[in-house]
CSV table of N, CA, C and O in Angstrom, one decimal:
chain,number,residue,atom,x,y,z
A,1,MET,N,44.5,40.8,-17.6
A,1,MET,CA,44.3,39.7,-17.4
A,1,MET,C,43.1,39.0,-18.0
A,1,MET,O,42.5,40.3,-18.6
A,2,SER,N,43.4,38.1,-18.5
A,2,SER,CA,42.2,37.3,-19.7
A,2,SER,C,41.3,37.2,-19.1
A,2,SER,O,41.0,36.4,-17.6
A,3,GLU,N,39.3,37.3,-19.7
A,3,GLU,CA,38.7,36.3,-19.7
A,3,GLU,C,38.7,35.8,-18.9
A,3,GLU,O,37.9,35.3,-17.4
A,4,SER,N,39.0,35.0,-18.7
A,4,SER,CA,39.7,32.8,-18.7
A,4,SER,C,40.3,33.2,-17.6
A,4,SER,O,40.3,32.5,-16.0
A,5,GLN,N,41.0,33.6,-17.2
A,5,GLN,CA,42.4,34.0,-16.0
A,5,GLN,C,41.7,34.8,-14.8
A,5,GLN,O,41.2,34.2,-13.8
A,6,ILE,N,40.3,35.7,-15.6
A,6,ILE,CA,39.6,36.4,-14.5
A,6,ILE,C,38.3,35.5,-13.9
A,6,ILE,O,38.1,35.5,-12.6
A,7,LEU,N,37.8,34.8,-14.8
A,7,LEU,CA,37.2,33.5,-14.2
A,7,LEU,C,36.7,32.5,-13.2
A,7,LEU,O,36.9,31.7,-12.4
A,8,LYS,N,38.8,32.1,-13.9
A,8,LYS,CA,39.3,31.5,-12.8
A,8,LYS,C,39.3,32.1,-12.0
A,8,LYS,O,39.4,31.2,-10.7
A,9,THR,N,39.7,33.2,-11.7
A,9,THR,CA,41.1,33.9,-9.9
A,9,THR,C,38.7,33.5,-9.5
A,9,THR,O,39.4,33.3,-8.1
A,10,MET,N,37.3,34.7,-9.9
A,10,MET,CA,36.5,34.6,-9.5
A,10,MET,C,36.3,33.0,-8.8
A,10,MET,O,35.9,32.9,-7.8
A,11,ALA,N,36.1,31.7,-9.3
A,11,ALA,CA,36.2,30.7,-9.4
A,11,ALA,C,36.8,30.1,-7.8
A,11,ALA,O,36.8,29.8,-7.0
A,12,HIS,N,38.1,30.7,-8.1
A,12,HIS,CA,38.8,30.1,-6.4
A,12,HIS,C,39.2,31.1,-5.4
A,12,HIS,O,38.9,30.2,-4.8
A,13,GLU,N,38.7,32.0,-5.9
A,13,GLU,CA,37.9,32.9,-4.3
A,13,GLU,C,37.1,32.7,-3.7
A,13,GLU,O,36.7,32.9,-3.1
A,14,THR,N,35.8,31.9,-5.1
A,14,THR,CA,34.7,31.2,-3.8
A,14,THR,C,34.9,30.4,-3.2
A,14,THR,O,34.9,30.0,-2.9
A,15,ALA,N,35.4,29.7,-4.0
A,15,ALA,CA,36.6,28.3,-3.3
A,15,ALA,C,37.2,28.5,-1.6
A,15,ALA,O,37.0,27.5,-0.7
A,16,HIS,N,37.3,29.4,-1.6
A,16,HIS,CA,38.3,29.7,-0.4
A,16,HIS,C,37.5,30.4,0.5
A,16,HIS,O,37.0,29.6,1.4
A,17,SER,N,36.1,31.3,0.4
A,17,SER,CA,35.7,31.9,1.1
A,17,SER,C,34.2,30.5,1.4
A,17,SER,O,34.0,30.0,2.4
A,18,MET,N,34.0,29.5,0.4
A,18,MET,CA,32.7,28.2,0.6
A,18,MET,C,33.8,27.4,1.4
A,18,MET,O,33.3,26.9,2.5
A,19,LEU,N,35.3,27.0,1.4
A,19,LEU,CA,35.3,25.8,2.7
A,19,LEU,C,36.4,26.7,3.9
A,19,LEU,O,36.8,26.3,4.5
A,20,HIS,N,37.2,28.3,3.3
A,20,HIS,CA,38.5,28.6,4.3
A,20,HIS,C,37.7,29.6,5.1
A,20,HIS,O,38.8,30.3,6.1
A,21,ASN,N,37.0,30.3,4.5
A,21,ASN,CA,36.2,31.3,5.6
A,21,ASN,C,35.8,30.8,7.2
A,21,ASN,O,34.3,30.7,7.1
A,22,LYS,N,36.2,30.9,8.2
A,22,LYS,CA,35.5,30.3,9.5
A,22,LYS,C,34.3,31.3,9.8
A,22,LYS,O,33.4,30.9,10.1
A,23,GLU,N,33.4,32.6,8.9
A,23,GLU,CA,33.1,33.1,10.1
A,23,GLU,C,31.3,32.4,8.9
A,23,GLU,O,30.7,32.7,9.2
A,24,VAL,N,31.9,32.1,7.4
A,24,VAL,CA,31.1,31.2,6.7
A,24,VAL,C,31.2,30.3,7.1
A,24,VAL,O,30.1,29.7,7.2
A,25,ASN,N,31.4,29.1,7.7
A,25,ASN,CA,31.7,28.4,8.0
A,25,ASN,C,31.4,28.0,9.2
A,25,ASN,O,32.8,27.1,10.4
A,26,LYS,N,30.8,28.4,10.6
A,26,LYS,CA,30.8,28.5,12.0
A,26,LYS,C,30.3,26.6,12.3
A,26,LYS,O,31.3,26.2,13.4
A,27,GLU,N,29.9,26.3,11.4
A,27,GLU,CA,30.1,24.5,11.6
A,27,GLU,C,31.6,23.3,12.0
A,27,GLU,O,31.7,22.9,12.4
A,28,ASP,N,32.4,24.5,11.2
A,28,ASP,CA,33.0,23.6,11.0
A,28,ASP,C,34.7,24.1,12.2
A,28,ASP,O,35.7,24.5,12.0
A,29,ILE,N,34.6,25.3,12.6
A,29,ILE,CA,35.5,26.0,13.5
A,29,ILE,C,36.1,25.0,14.7
A,29,ILE,O,37.0,26.0,14.6
A,30,LEU,N,35.1,24.0,14.6
A,30,LEU,CA,36.6,23.0,15.8
A,30,LEU,C,37.5,22.7,15.0
A,30,LEU,O,38.2,21.9,15.3
A,31,ALA,N,37.1,22.3,13.2
A,31,ALA,CA,38.1,21.3,12.8
A,31,ALA,C,39.2,21.8,12.9
A,31,ALA,O,40.1,23.1,12.7
A,32,PRO,N,40.5,20.3,12.3
A,32,PRO,CA,41.2,21.2,12.7
A,32,PRO,C,41.8,22.0,11.1
A,32,PRO,O,41.6,21.9,10.1
A,33,ALA,N,42.7,23.3,12.0
A,33,ALA,CA,42.6,23.9,10.6
A,33,ALA,C,43.5,23.4,9.7
A,33,ALA,O,44.5,23.2,9.3
A,34,LYS,N,43.8,24.0,8.2
A,34,LYS,CA,44.1,23.5,7.3
A,34,LYS,C,45.9,24.6,6.9
A,34,LYS,O,44.9,25.4,7.1
A,35,ASP,N,46.3,24.2,6.0
A,35,ASP,CA,48.2,25.0,5.9
A,35,ASP,C,47.6,25.4,4.6
A,35,ASP,O,46.8,25.4,4.5
A,36,ARG,N,48.0,26.4,4.8
A,36,ARG,CA,48.0,27.5,3.3
A,36,ARG,C,48.3,26.6,2.3
A,36,ARG,O,47.6,26.7,1.1
A,37,ASN,N,48.5,25.7,2.0
A,37,ASN,CA,49.7,24.7,0.9
A,37,ASN,C,48.2,24.1,0.7
A,37,ASN,O,48.0,24.3,-0.4
A,38,THR,N,47.6,23.5,1.5
A,38,THR,CA,46.0,22.3,1.6
A,38,THR,C,45.6,23.5,0.6
A,38,THR,O,44.5,23.5,-0.1
A,39,LYS,N,44.9,24.6,1.3
A,39,LYS,CA,43.3,25.4,1.4
A,39,LYS,C,44.1,26.3,-0.1
A,39,LYS,O,43.0,25.4,-1.2
A,40,GLU,N,45.3,26.3,-0.7
A,40,GLU,CA,45.9,26.6,-2.5
A,40,GLU,C,45.3,25.7,-3.1
A,40,GLU,O,44.9,25.9,-3.8
A,41,VAL,N,46.1,24.5,-2.9
A,41,VAL,CA,45.3,23.1,-3.7
A,41,VAL,C,44.0,22.5,-3.9
A,41,VAL,O,43.4,22.7,-5.3
A,42,GLU,N,43.4,22.7,-3.2
A,42,GLU,CA,41.7,23.3,-3.2
A,42,GLU,C,41.3,23.9,-4.1
A,42,GLU,O,41.0,23.7,-4.3
A,43,ALA,N,41.6,24.8,-3.3
A,43,ALA,CA,40.5,25.8,-4.3
A,43,ALA,C,41.5,26.1,-6.0
A,43,ALA,O,40.1,26.4,-6.3
A,44,GLU,N,42.1,25.9,-5.9
A,44,GLU,CA,42.6,26.2,-7.3
A,44,GLU,C,42.5,25.2,-8.0
A,44,GLU,O,41.4,24.8,-9.5
A,45,SER,N,41.8,23.5,-7.8
A,45,SER,CA,41.3,22.7,-7.7
A,45,SER,C,40.4,22.5,-8.3
A,45,SER,O,39.1,22.2,-9.5
A,46,ILE,N,39.5,23.6,-7.8
A,46,ILE,CA,38.0,23.1,-7.0
A,46,ILE,C,37.6,24.2,-9.0
A,46,ILE,O,36.8,24.1,-9.4
A,47,ALA,N,38.5,25.8,-8.8
A,47,ALA,CA,38.8,26.1,-9.8
A,47,ALA,C,38.1,25.7,-11.4
A,47,ALA,O,37.9,26.2,-12.0
A,48,TYR,N,39.4,25.0,-11.1
A,48,TYR,CA,39.9,24.6,-12.5
A,48,TYR,C,39.0,23.2,-12.9
A,48,TYR,O,38.0,23.3,-14.1
A,49,THR,N,38.2,22.4,-11.8
A,49,THR,CA,37.1,21.5,-11.6
A,49,THR,C,35.8,22.7,-12.9
A,49,THR,O,35.1,22.1,-13.8
A,50,VAL,N,35.8,23.5,-12.5
A,50,VAL,CA,34.6,24.3,-12.1
A,50,VAL,C,35.2,25.2,-13.2
A,50,VAL,O,33.7,25.2,-14.9
A,51,CYS,N,35.8,25.5,-14.2
A,51,CYS,CA,36.1,25.8,-15.5
A,51,CYS,C,36.1,24.8,-16.3
A,51,CYS,O,35.4,25.4,-17.9
A,52,GLN,N,36.9,23.7,-16.1
A,52,GLN,CA,36.4,22.8,-17.1
A,52,GLN,C,35.0,22.1,-17.4
A,52,GLN,O,34.8,22.5,-19.1
A,53,HIS,N,34.3,22.6,-16.8
A,53,HIS,CA,32.7,22.4,-17.0
A,53,HIS,C,32.1,23.1,-18.0
A,53,HIS,O,31.1,21.9,-18.9
A,54,PHE,N,32.6,24.3,-17.7
A,54,PHE,CA,32.2,25.0,-18.9
A,54,PHE,C,32.4,25.2,-19.9
A,54,PHE,O,32.7,25.9,-20.3
A,55,GLY,N,33.8,24.7,-20.1
A,55,GLY,CA,34.6,25.1,-21.7
A,55,GLY,C,35.3,25.8,-21.1
A,55,GLY,O,35.6,26.0,-21.9
A,56,ILE,N,36.1,25.8,-20.5
A,56,ILE,CA,37.2,27.3,-20.2
A,56,ILE,C,38.4,26.5,-19.6
A,56,ILE,O,38.7,26.0,-18.3
A,57,ASP,N,39.2,26.6,-20.4
A,57,ASP,CA,40.4,26.4,-20.1
A,57,ASP,C,41.8,26.5,-19.5
A,57,ASP,O,42.2,27.6,-20.0
A,58,THR,N,42.0,26.1,-18.1
A,58,THR,CA,42.9,26.1,-17.6
A,58,THR,C,44.4,25.9,-16.9
A,58,THR,O,44.8,26.5,-16.4
A,59,SER,N,44.5,25.1,-17.9
A,59,SER,CA,45.1,24.2,-17.6
A,59,SER,C,46.5,25.1,-17.8
A,59,SER,O,47.7,24.6,-16.4
A,60,ASP,N,47.1,25.2,-18.1
A,60,ASP,CA,48.9,26.4,-18.6
A,60,ASP,C,48.8,26.8,-16.7
A,60,ASP,O,50.0,26.8,-16.9
A,61,TYR,N,47.7,27.6,-16.8
A,61,TYR,CA,48.0,27.9,-15.4
A,61,TYR,C,47.7,26.9,-14.4
A,61,TYR,O,48.9,26.9,-13.3
A,62,SER,N,46.7,26.8,-13.8
A,62,SER,CA,46.2,25.6,-12.5
A,62,SER,C,47.2,24.2,-12.4
A,62,SER,O,46.8,24.1,-11.6
A,63,PHE,N,47.9,23.9,-13.6
A,63,PHE,CA,48.6,22.9,-13.2
A,63,PHE,C,49.6,23.1,-13.1
A,63,PHE,O,50.2,22.6,-11.4
A,64,GLY,N,50.1,24.3,-13.0
A,64,GLY,CA,51.5,24.6,-12.8
A,64,GLY,C,51.1,25.3,-11.5
A,64,GLY,O,52.2,24.8,-10.2
A,65,TYR,N,50.5,26.1,-11.0
A,65,TYR,CA,50.3,26.4,-9.4
A,65,TYR,C,49.9,25.8,-8.5
A,65,TYR,O,50.3,25.6,-7.2
A,66,ILE,N,48.2,24.7,-8.3
A,66,ILE,CA,49.2,22.7,-8.2
A,66,ILE,C,49.8,22.9,-8.1
A,66,ILE,O,50.3,22.2,-7.0
A,67,ALA,N,50.4,22.5,-8.9
A,67,ALA,CA,51.8,21.8,-8.2
A,67,ALA,C,53.2,22.2,-7.9
A,67,ALA,O,53.3,22.1,-6.3
A,68,GLY,N,53.0,23.8,-7.6
A,68,GLY,CA,53.8,24.1,-6.9
A,68,GLY,C,53.4,24.5,-5.0
A,68,GLY,O,54.0,24.5,-4.1
A,69,TRP,N,52.1,24.4,-5.0
A,69,TRP,CA,51.5,24.4,-4.0
A,69,TRP,C,51.9,22.6,-3.2
A,69,TRP,O,51.5,22.7,-2.0
A,70,SER,N,51.0,21.9,-4.4
A,70,SER,CA,51.5,20.3,-3.2
A,70,SER,C,53.1,20.4,-3.3
A,70,SER,O,52.6,18.5,-2.4
A,71,ASN,N,53.7,20.7,-3.9
A,71,ASN,CA,55.5,20.2,-3.2
A,71,ASN,C,55.4,19.9,-1.8
A,71,ASN,O,55.0,20.4,-0.9
A,72,GLY,N,55.8,18.2,-1.6
A,72,GLY,CA,56.0,18.6,-0.7
A,72,GLY,C,55.8,17.3,-0.4
A,72,GLY,O,55.6,16.9,1.2
A,73,LYS,N,53.9,16.9,-0.3
A,73,LYS,CA,53.0,17.0,0.2
A,73,LYS,C,53.4,15.2,-0.2
A,73,LYS,O,52.8,15.3,-1.5
A,74,ASP,N,52.5,14.4,0.3
A,74,ASP,CA,52.7,13.3,0.0
A,74,ASP,C,51.1,12.3,-0.3
A,74,ASP,O,49.5,13.9,-0.3
A,75,MET,N,51.2,11.6,-1.2
A,75,MET,CA,49.6,11.4,-1.5
A,75,MET,C,48.8,10.9,-0.7
A,75,MET,O,47.5,11.8,-1.7
A,76,LYS,N,48.9,10.5,1.0
A,76,LYS,CA,47.6,10.4,1.0
A,76,LYS,C,47.2,11.8,2.0
A,76,LYS,O,46.1,12.0,1.9
A,77,GLU,N,48.1,12.8,2.0
A,77,GLU,CA,47.5,14.8,2.6
A,77,GLU,C,46.8,14.9,1.0
A,77,GLU,O,45.8,15.4,1.2
A,78,LEU,N,46.9,14.5,-0.1
A,78,LEU,CA,46.8,15.1,-1.5
A,78,LEU,C,45.1,14.5,-1.4
A,78,LEU,O,44.4,15.1,-1.9
A,79,LYS,N,44.9,13.4,-1.3
A,79,LYS,CA,43.9,11.9,-0.7
A,79,LYS,C,42.6,12.7,-0.3
A,79,LYS,O,42.3,12.8,-0.5
A,80,SER,N,43.3,13.3,1.2
A,80,SER,CA,42.7,13.9,1.9
A,80,SER,C,42.0,14.8,1.5
A,80,SER,O,40.2,15.0,1.4
A,81,SER,N,41.8,15.7,-0.1
A,81,SER,CA,41.4,16.9,-0.1
A,81,SER,C,40.5,16.2,-1.8
A,81,SER,O,39.8,17.6,-1.9
A,82,LEU,N,40.3,15.1,-1.9
A,82,LEU,CA,40.1,14.7,-3.0
A,82,LEU,C,38.4,15.3,-2.9
A,82,LEU,O,37.8,15.7,-3.7
A,83,ASP,N,37.6,14.8,-1.8
A,83,ASP,CA,36.7,14.3,-1.5
A,83,ASP,C,35.6,15.4,-1.7
A,83,ASP,O,34.5,16.8,-1.9
A,84,THR,N,36.0,17.0,-0.9
A,84,THR,CA,36.2,18.2,-0.3
A,84,THR,C,36.6,18.7,-2.1
A,84,THR,O,35.5,19.8,-2.1
A,85,ILE,N,37.1,18.7,-2.9
A,85,ILE,CA,37.4,18.9,-4.2
A,85,ILE,C,36.0,19.3,-5.1
A,85,ILE,O,35.5,19.9,-5.0
A,86,ARG,N,36.0,17.9,-5.0
A,86,ARG,CA,34.7,17.6,-6.1
A,86,ARG,C,32.8,17.6,-5.2
A,86,ARG,O,32.1,18.1,-6.0
A,87,ARG,N,32.9,17.6,-4.3
A,87,ARG,CA,31.5,17.9,-3.0
A,87,ARG,C,31.2,19.8,-3.2
A,87,ARG,O,30.4,20.0,-4.0
A,88,THR,N,33.1,20.5,-3.5
A,88,THR,CA,32.6,21.9,-3.7
A,88,THR,C,32.5,22.6,-4.7
A,88,THR,O,31.6,23.4,-5.6
A,89,ALA,N,33.3,21.7,-5.8
A,89,ALA,CA,32.9,21.9,-7.1
A,89,ALA,C,31.8,21.6,-7.9
A,89,ALA,O,30.7,22.3,-9.0
A,90,SER,N,31.3,20.3,-7.2
A,90,SER,CA,29.6,20.5,-7.6
A,90,SER,C,28.8,21.0,-7.0
A,90,SER,O,27.9,21.9,-7.9
A,91,GLU,N,28.7,22.0,-6.0
A,91,GLU,CA,28.2,22.4,-5.3
A,91,GLU,C,28.1,24.1,-6.4
A,91,GLU,O,28.1,24.6,-6.0
A,92,LEU,N,29.6,24.7,-6.6
A,92,LEU,CA,29.5,25.9,-6.3
A,92,LEU,C,28.9,25.5,-9.3
A,92,LEU,O,28.4,26.7,-9.3
A,93,ILE,N,29.1,24.4,-8.8
A,93,ILE,CA,28.9,24.4,-11.0
A,93,ILE,C,27.2,23.8,-10.7
A,93,ILE,O,26.3,25.3,-11.3
A,94,THR,N,26.8,23.7,-9.4
A,94,THR,CA,25.4,23.7,-9.4
A,94,THR,C,24.3,25.1,-9.5
A,94,THR,O,23.6,25.7,-9.9
A,95,GLY,N,25.1,25.8,-8.8
A,95,GLY,CA,25.1,26.9,-7.9
A,95,GLY,C,24.8,28.5,-9.4
A,95,GLY,O,23.9,28.9,-9.7
A,96,ILE,N,25.8,28.0,-9.9
A,96,ILE,CA,25.9,28.5,-11.2
A,96,ILE,C,25.0,28.5,-12.7
A,96,ILE,O,24.2,29.8,-13.3
A,97,GLU,N,25.1,27.4,-12.7
A,97,GLU,CA,24.0,26.6,-13.8
A,97,GLU,C,21.9,26.7,-12.8
A,97,GLU,O,21.9,27.7,-13.6
A,98,GLU,N,22.6,27.5,-11.7
A,98,GLU,CA,21.6,27.6,-11.4
A,98,GLU,C,20.5,29.1,-11.7
A,98,GLU,O,19.4,29.2,-12.4
A,99,GLN,N,21.5,30.2,-11.7
A,99,GLN,CA,21.7,30.9,-11.7
A,99,GLN,C,21.6,31.1,-12.9
A,99,GLN,O,20.9,32.6,-13.7
A,100,LEU,N,22.4,31.1,-13.8
A,100,LEU,CA,22.5,31.1,-15.2
A,100,LEU,C,21.1,30.7,-15.6
A,100,LEU,O,20.8,31.3,-16.5
A,101,ARG,N,20.0,29.7,-15.3
A,101,ARG,CA,18.5,29.0,-15.8
A,101,ARG,C,17.8,30.8,-15.4
A,101,ARG,O,16.8,30.5,-16.0
A,102,GLY,N,17.5,31.3,-14.3
A,102,GLY,CA,16.9,31.9,-13.8
A,102,GLY,C,17.7,33.5,-14.9
A,102,GLY,O,15.8,33.8,-14.5
A,103,ASN,N,18.8,33.5,-14.7
A,103,ASN,CA,19.0,34.5,-16.1
A,103,ASN,C,18.2,34.8,-16.8
A,103,ASN,O,17.7,36.1,-18.0
A,104,THR,N,17.7,33.0,-17.7
A,104,THR,CA,17.6,33.2,-19.1
A,104,THR,C,16.0,32.3,-19.3
A,104,THR,O,15.3,33.3,-20.3
A,105,ALA,N,15.3,32.4,-18.3
A,105,ALA,CA,14.2,32.1,-18.2
A,105,ALA,C,13.3,33.1,-18.6
A,105,ALA,O,13.6,33.9,-18.2
């Protein structure tokens, strides 16, 4: 795996942990469970967004991955994930930037 692919995968798995781990997200325990397709679309979209923010282009992999997992979904279903993707990507970017500032200060 290339370094960019490793970083993207780390962001993808971190997104899963932030969003889809019921042990971590106890306040969401009563929320309806998301299907695997939705979880994968959200995690990969977040990873793509985070990587793009830091100048890492993962579009060659991410676009096909997202397209595959979103196959058969209608626009309403996909749009319902947009705020989750935006919010979580922002949280992840902010956390990474705080860590980077802390390590260089």
